[in-house]
mmCIF file of C-alpha atoms and ligand atoms in Angstrom:
data_model
loop_
_atom_site.group_PDB
_atom_site.id
_atom_site.type_symbol
_atom_site.label_atom_id
_atom_site.label_comp_id
_atom_site.label_asym_id
_atom_site.label_seq_id
_atom_site.Cartn_x
_atom_site.Cartn_y
_atom_site.Cartn_z
ATOM 1 C CA MET A 29 -10.795 99.390 -28.879
ATOM 2 C CA ALA A 30 -8.374 99.762 -25.962
ATOM 3 C CA GLU A 31 -9.045 97.710 -22.865
ATOM 4 C CA PRO A 32 -10.461 99.771 -20.017
ATOM 5 C CA ILE A 33 -8.081 100.708 -17.191
ATOM 6 C CA THR A 34 -10.617 99.828 -14.501
ATOM 7 C CA ARG A 35 -12.969 96.867 -14.370
ATOM 8 C CA THR A 36 -15.516 95.732 -11.787
ATOM 9 C CA GLY A 37 -16.714 92.291 -10.766
ATOM 10 C CA TRP A 38 -19.373 90.884 -8.463
ATOM 11 C CA GLY A 39 -19.528 87.632 -6.524
ATOM 12 C CA PHE A 40 -21.976 85.748 -4.322
ATOM 13 C CA ASP A 41 -21.712 82.598 -2.214
ATOM 14 C CA ALA A 42 -23.732 80.745 0.428
ATOM 15 C CA HIS A 43 -23.150 77.689 2.605
ATOM 16 C CA ARG A 44 -25.162 75.759 5.189
ATOM 17 C CA PHE A 45 -24.126 75.589 8.817
ATOM 18 C CA GLY A 46 -22.966 72.139 9.883
ATOM 19 C CA GLY A 47 -19.983 69.980 10.660
ATOM 20 C CA ASP A 48 -17.158 70.838 12.979
ATOM 21 C CA GLY A 49 -15.040 73.811 13.703
ATOM 22 C CA HIS A 50 -15.343 77.545 13.921
ATOM 23 C CA ILE A 51 -16.920 79.612 11.208
ATOM 24 C CA VAL A 52 -14.214 81.426 9.242
ATOM 25 C CA LEU A 53 -14.977 84.683 7.455
ATOM 26 C CA CYS A 54 -12.421 86.790 5.563
ATOM 27 C CA GLY A 55 -9.738 84.441 6.901
ATOM 28 C CA VAL A 56 -10.688 85.205 10.535
ATOM 29 C CA GLU A 57 -12.183 82.694 12.982
ATOM 30 C CA MET A 58 -15.509 83.789 14.446
ATOM 31 C CA ASP A 59 -16.587 83.007 18.039
ATOM 32 C CA ASP A 60 -19.055 80.554 16.571
ATOM 33 C CA ASP A 61 -18.521 76.801 16.336
ATOM 34 C CA ARG A 62 -21.568 75.805 14.301
ATOM 35 C CA GLY A 63 -19.259 74.889 11.425
ATOM 36 C CA ILE A 64 -19.883 75.223 7.694
ATOM 37 C CA GLU A 65 -20.771 72.432 5.263
ATOM 38 C CA ALA A 66 -18.153 72.824 2.558
ATOM 39 C CA THR A 67 -15.187 71.033 1.054
ATOM 40 C CA SER A 68 -12.913 73.938 1.943
ATOM 41 C CA ASP A 69 -13.041 75.889 5.216
ATOM 42 C CA GLY A 70 -16.337 77.342 3.906
ATOM 43 C CA ASP A 71 -15.277 80.981 4.037
ATOM 44 C CA VAL A 72 -18.241 82.438 2.115
ATOM 45 C CA ALA A 73 -16.833 85.963 2.242
ATOM 46 C CA VAL A 74 -13.576 84.959 0.581
ATOM 47 C CA HIS A 75 -15.412 82.781 -1.967
ATOM 48 C CA ALA A 76 -17.614 85.734 -2.943
ATOM 49 C CA LEU A 77 -14.540 87.954 -3.163
ATOM 50 C CA ILE A 78 -12.723 85.428 -5.361
ATOM 51 C CA ASP A 79 -15.691 85.375 -7.756
ATOM 52 C CA ALA A 80 -15.760 89.174 -7.777
ATOM 53 C CA LEU A 81 -12.041 89.350 -8.668
ATOM 54 C CA LEU A 82 -12.320 86.657 -11.351
ATOM 55 C CA GLY A 83 -15.453 88.358 -12.680
ATOM 56 C CA ALA A 84 -13.695 91.716 -12.856
ATOM 57 C CA VAL A 85 -10.974 90.232 -15.039
ATOM 58 C CA GLY A 86 -13.477 88.010 -16.879
ATOM 59 C CA ILE A 87 -11.697 84.713 -16.298
ATOM 60 C CA GLY A 88 -14.392 82.460 -14.862
ATOM 61 C CA ASP A 89 -15.266 81.674 -11.264
ATOM 62 C CA LEU A 90 -14.073 79.666 -8.269
ATOM 63 C CA GLY A 91 -15.256 76.391 -9.837
ATOM 64 C CA THR A 92 -13.167 77.039 -12.954
ATOM 65 C CA TYR A 93 -9.959 76.610 -10.961
ATOM 66 C CA PHE A 94 -10.841 74.601 -7.841
ATOM 67 C CA HIS A 95 -12.838 71.362 -7.754
ATOM 68 C CA PRO A 96 -14.609 70.012 -4.661
ATOM 69 C CA GLU A 97 -13.569 66.445 -5.647
ATOM 70 C CA ASP A 98 -9.891 67.417 -5.493
ATOM 71 C CA PRO A 99 -8.499 65.899 -2.238
ATOM 72 C CA GLU A 100 -6.291 68.960 -1.843
ATOM 73 C CA MET A 101 -9.443 71.045 -1.434
ATOM 74 C CA HIS A 102 -10.489 69.225 1.722
ATOM 75 C CA GLY A 103 -10.500 71.724 4.588
ATOM 76 C CA VAL A 104 -8.312 74.087 2.574
ATOM 77 C CA ASP A 105 -7.775 77.610 3.914
ATOM 78 C CA SER A 106 -9.724 79.803 1.477
ATOM 79 C CA MET A 107 -7.127 82.551 1.892
ATOM 80 C CA GLN A 108 -4.781 80.184 0.084
ATOM 81 C CA LEU A 109 -7.278 80.015 -2.794
ATOM 82 C CA LEU A 110 -7.514 83.809 -2.798
ATOM 83 C CA ARG A 111 -3.729 84.089 -3.091
ATOM 84 C CA LYS A 112 -3.759 81.705 -6.070
ATOM 85 C CA VAL A 113 -6.511 83.740 -7.718
ATOM 86 C CA LEU A 114 -4.546 86.951 -7.199
ATOM 87 C CA VAL A 115 -1.703 85.392 -9.188
ATOM 88 C CA LEU A 116 -4.177 84.681 -12.017
ATOM 89 C CA VAL A 117 -5.352 88.310 -11.838
ATOM 90 C CA GLU A 118 -1.755 89.565 -11.958
ATOM 91 C CA ASN A 119 -0.974 87.254 -14.871
ATOM 92 C CA ARG A 120 -3.692 89.093 -16.805
ATOM 93 C CA SER A 121 -1.964 92.388 -15.912
ATOM 94 C CA TYR A 122 -4.546 93.505 -13.379
ATOM 95 C CA ARG A 123 -4.191 94.334 -9.701
ATOM 96 C CA PRO A 124 -6.923 94.758 -7.066
ATOM 97 C CA GLY A 125 -8.289 98.170 -6.222
ATOM 98 C CA ASN A 126 -10.992 98.544 -3.585
ATOM 99 C CA VAL A 127 -13.276 95.717 -2.554
ATOM 100 C CA ASP A 128 -16.610 95.719 -0.744
ATOM 101 C CA VAL A 129 -17.792 92.552 1.008
ATOM 102 C CA THR A 130 -21.230 92.098 2.573
ATOM 103 C CA ILE A 131 -21.807 89.167 4.932
ATOM 104 C CA ILE A 132 -25.446 88.111 5.236
ATOM 105 C CA SER A 133 -26.347 86.216 8.414
ATOM 106 C CA GLU A 134 -29.050 86.252 11.033
ATOM 107 C CA SER A 135 -26.807 85.430 13.966
ATOM 108 C CA VAL A 136 -23.062 85.237 13.261
ATOM 109 C CA ARG A 137 -21.469 88.093 15.149
ATOM 110 C CA VAL A 138 -19.145 89.781 12.689
ATOM 111 C CA ALA A 139 -18.682 93.149 14.429
ATOM 112 C CA PRO A 140 -16.010 92.055 16.985
ATOM 113 C CA HIS A 141 -13.792 90.864 14.118
ATOM 114 C CA HIS A 142 -14.528 93.631 11.664
ATOM 115 C CA GLU A 143 -11.124 95.348 11.770
ATOM 116 C CA ALA A 144 -9.202 92.045 11.791
ATOM 117 C CA MET A 145 -11.105 90.933 8.689
ATOM 118 C CA ARG A 146 -10.296 94.163 6.863
ATOM 119 C CA ALA A 147 -6.619 93.882 7.817
ATOM 120 C CA VAL A 148 -6.338 90.244 6.675
ATOM 121 C CA LEU A 149 -7.956 90.973 3.301
ATOM 122 C CA ALA A 150 -5.932 94.168 2.769
ATOM 123 C CA GLU A 151 -2.714 92.278 3.400
ATOM 124 C CA ALA A 152 -3.622 89.492 0.983
ATOM 125 C CA LEU A 153 -4.796 91.916 -1.711
ATOM 126 C CA GLY A 154 -1.807 94.234 -1.264
ATOM 127 C CA VAL A 155 -4.015 97.279 -0.750
ATOM 128 C CA GLU A 156 -4.556 99.811 2.050
ATOM 129 C CA VAL A 157 -7.020 98.835 4.786
ATOM 130 C CA GLY A 158 -9.072 101.810 3.632
ATOM 131 C CA ALA A 159 -9.632 100.051 0.306
ATOM 132 C CA VAL A 160 -11.315 97.096 2.029
ATOM 133 C CA SER A 161 -14.911 97.354 3.180
ATOM 134 C CA VAL A 162 -16.522 94.533 5.175
ATOM 135 C CA LYS A 163 -20.190 94.979 5.962
ATOM 136 C CA ALA A 164 -22.763 92.763 7.650
ATOM 137 C CA THR A 165 -26.503 92.540 7.325
ATOM 138 C CA THR A 166 -29.431 90.195 7.960
ATOM 139 C CA THR A 167 -32.455 89.248 5.846
ATOM 140 C CA ASP A 168 -34.756 90.463 8.608
ATOM 141 C CA GLY A 169 -35.722 86.889 9.485
ATOM 142 C CA MET A 170 -36.859 86.023 5.960
ATOM 143 C CA GLY A 171 -35.922 82.866 4.045
ATOM 144 C CA ALA A 172 -33.205 80.282 4.641
ATOM 145 C CA ILE A 173 -30.647 82.787 5.874
ATOM 146 C CA GLY A 174 -33.290 84.328 8.116
ATOM 147 C CA ASN A 175 -34.049 80.852 9.512
ATOM 148 C CA ASP A 176 -30.353 80.570 10.328
ATOM 149 C CA GLU A 177 -29.785 77.569 8.078
ATOM 150 C CA GLY A 178 -26.557 79.071 6.816
ATOM 151 C CA ILE A 179 -24.641 82.137 5.811
ATOM 152 C CA ALA A 180 -24.122 84.071 2.579
ATOM 153 C CA ALA A 181 -21.850 86.802 1.295
ATOM 154 C CA ALA A 182 -21.697 89.144 -1.667
ATOM 155 C CA ALA A 183 -18.682 91.065 -2.865
ATOM 156 C CA VAL A 184 -17.711 93.711 -5.373
ATOM 157 C CA ALA A 185 -14.128 94.150 -6.536
ATOM 158 C CA VAL A 186 -12.487 96.767 -8.685
ATOM 159 C CA VAL A 187 -9.291 95.878 -10.541
ATOM 160 C CA TYR A 188 -6.833 98.205 -12.268
ATOM 161 C CA ARG A 189 -4.867 97.353 -15.334
ATOM 162 C CA SER A 190 -1.224 97.337 -14.362
ATOM 163 C CA PRO A 191 0.944 99.784 -16.282
HETATM 164 ZN ZN1 LIG B 209 -18.162 78.701 -1.048
#
């Protein structure tokens, strides 16, 4: 059976607030210095997107390629990880199509950075800005995210088989 031309993947990630520095989402610094507890810069949106891309191609997840114990992972820019993953995707003869990222937080203000986030992701993915959707929602005060203990993100990615 021939491999399908289009494949879809889904990813999810969550991290607690804590530590130093600004919260980074989709490679863009938010006006929020509550920090994220993570080995990397804790960009949940990019981590979810990475898992969506790897899932679309069927080649594992973030943890397959990057290990928290690796000293090189300390404070690493997650956009750098995304670029490495895109090489893996290309090596399997796929390229990204459209992506849809949803950031789930009770209080992080995403709206002011919405267009910058789309532009940064589009550039990294090599797609039009119109192919990148970044959405934000809350859990209506319910659960850990609703209690503002941290932030989560989900992402869907379509990949096309390269000719
Ligand atoms: Zn993560």
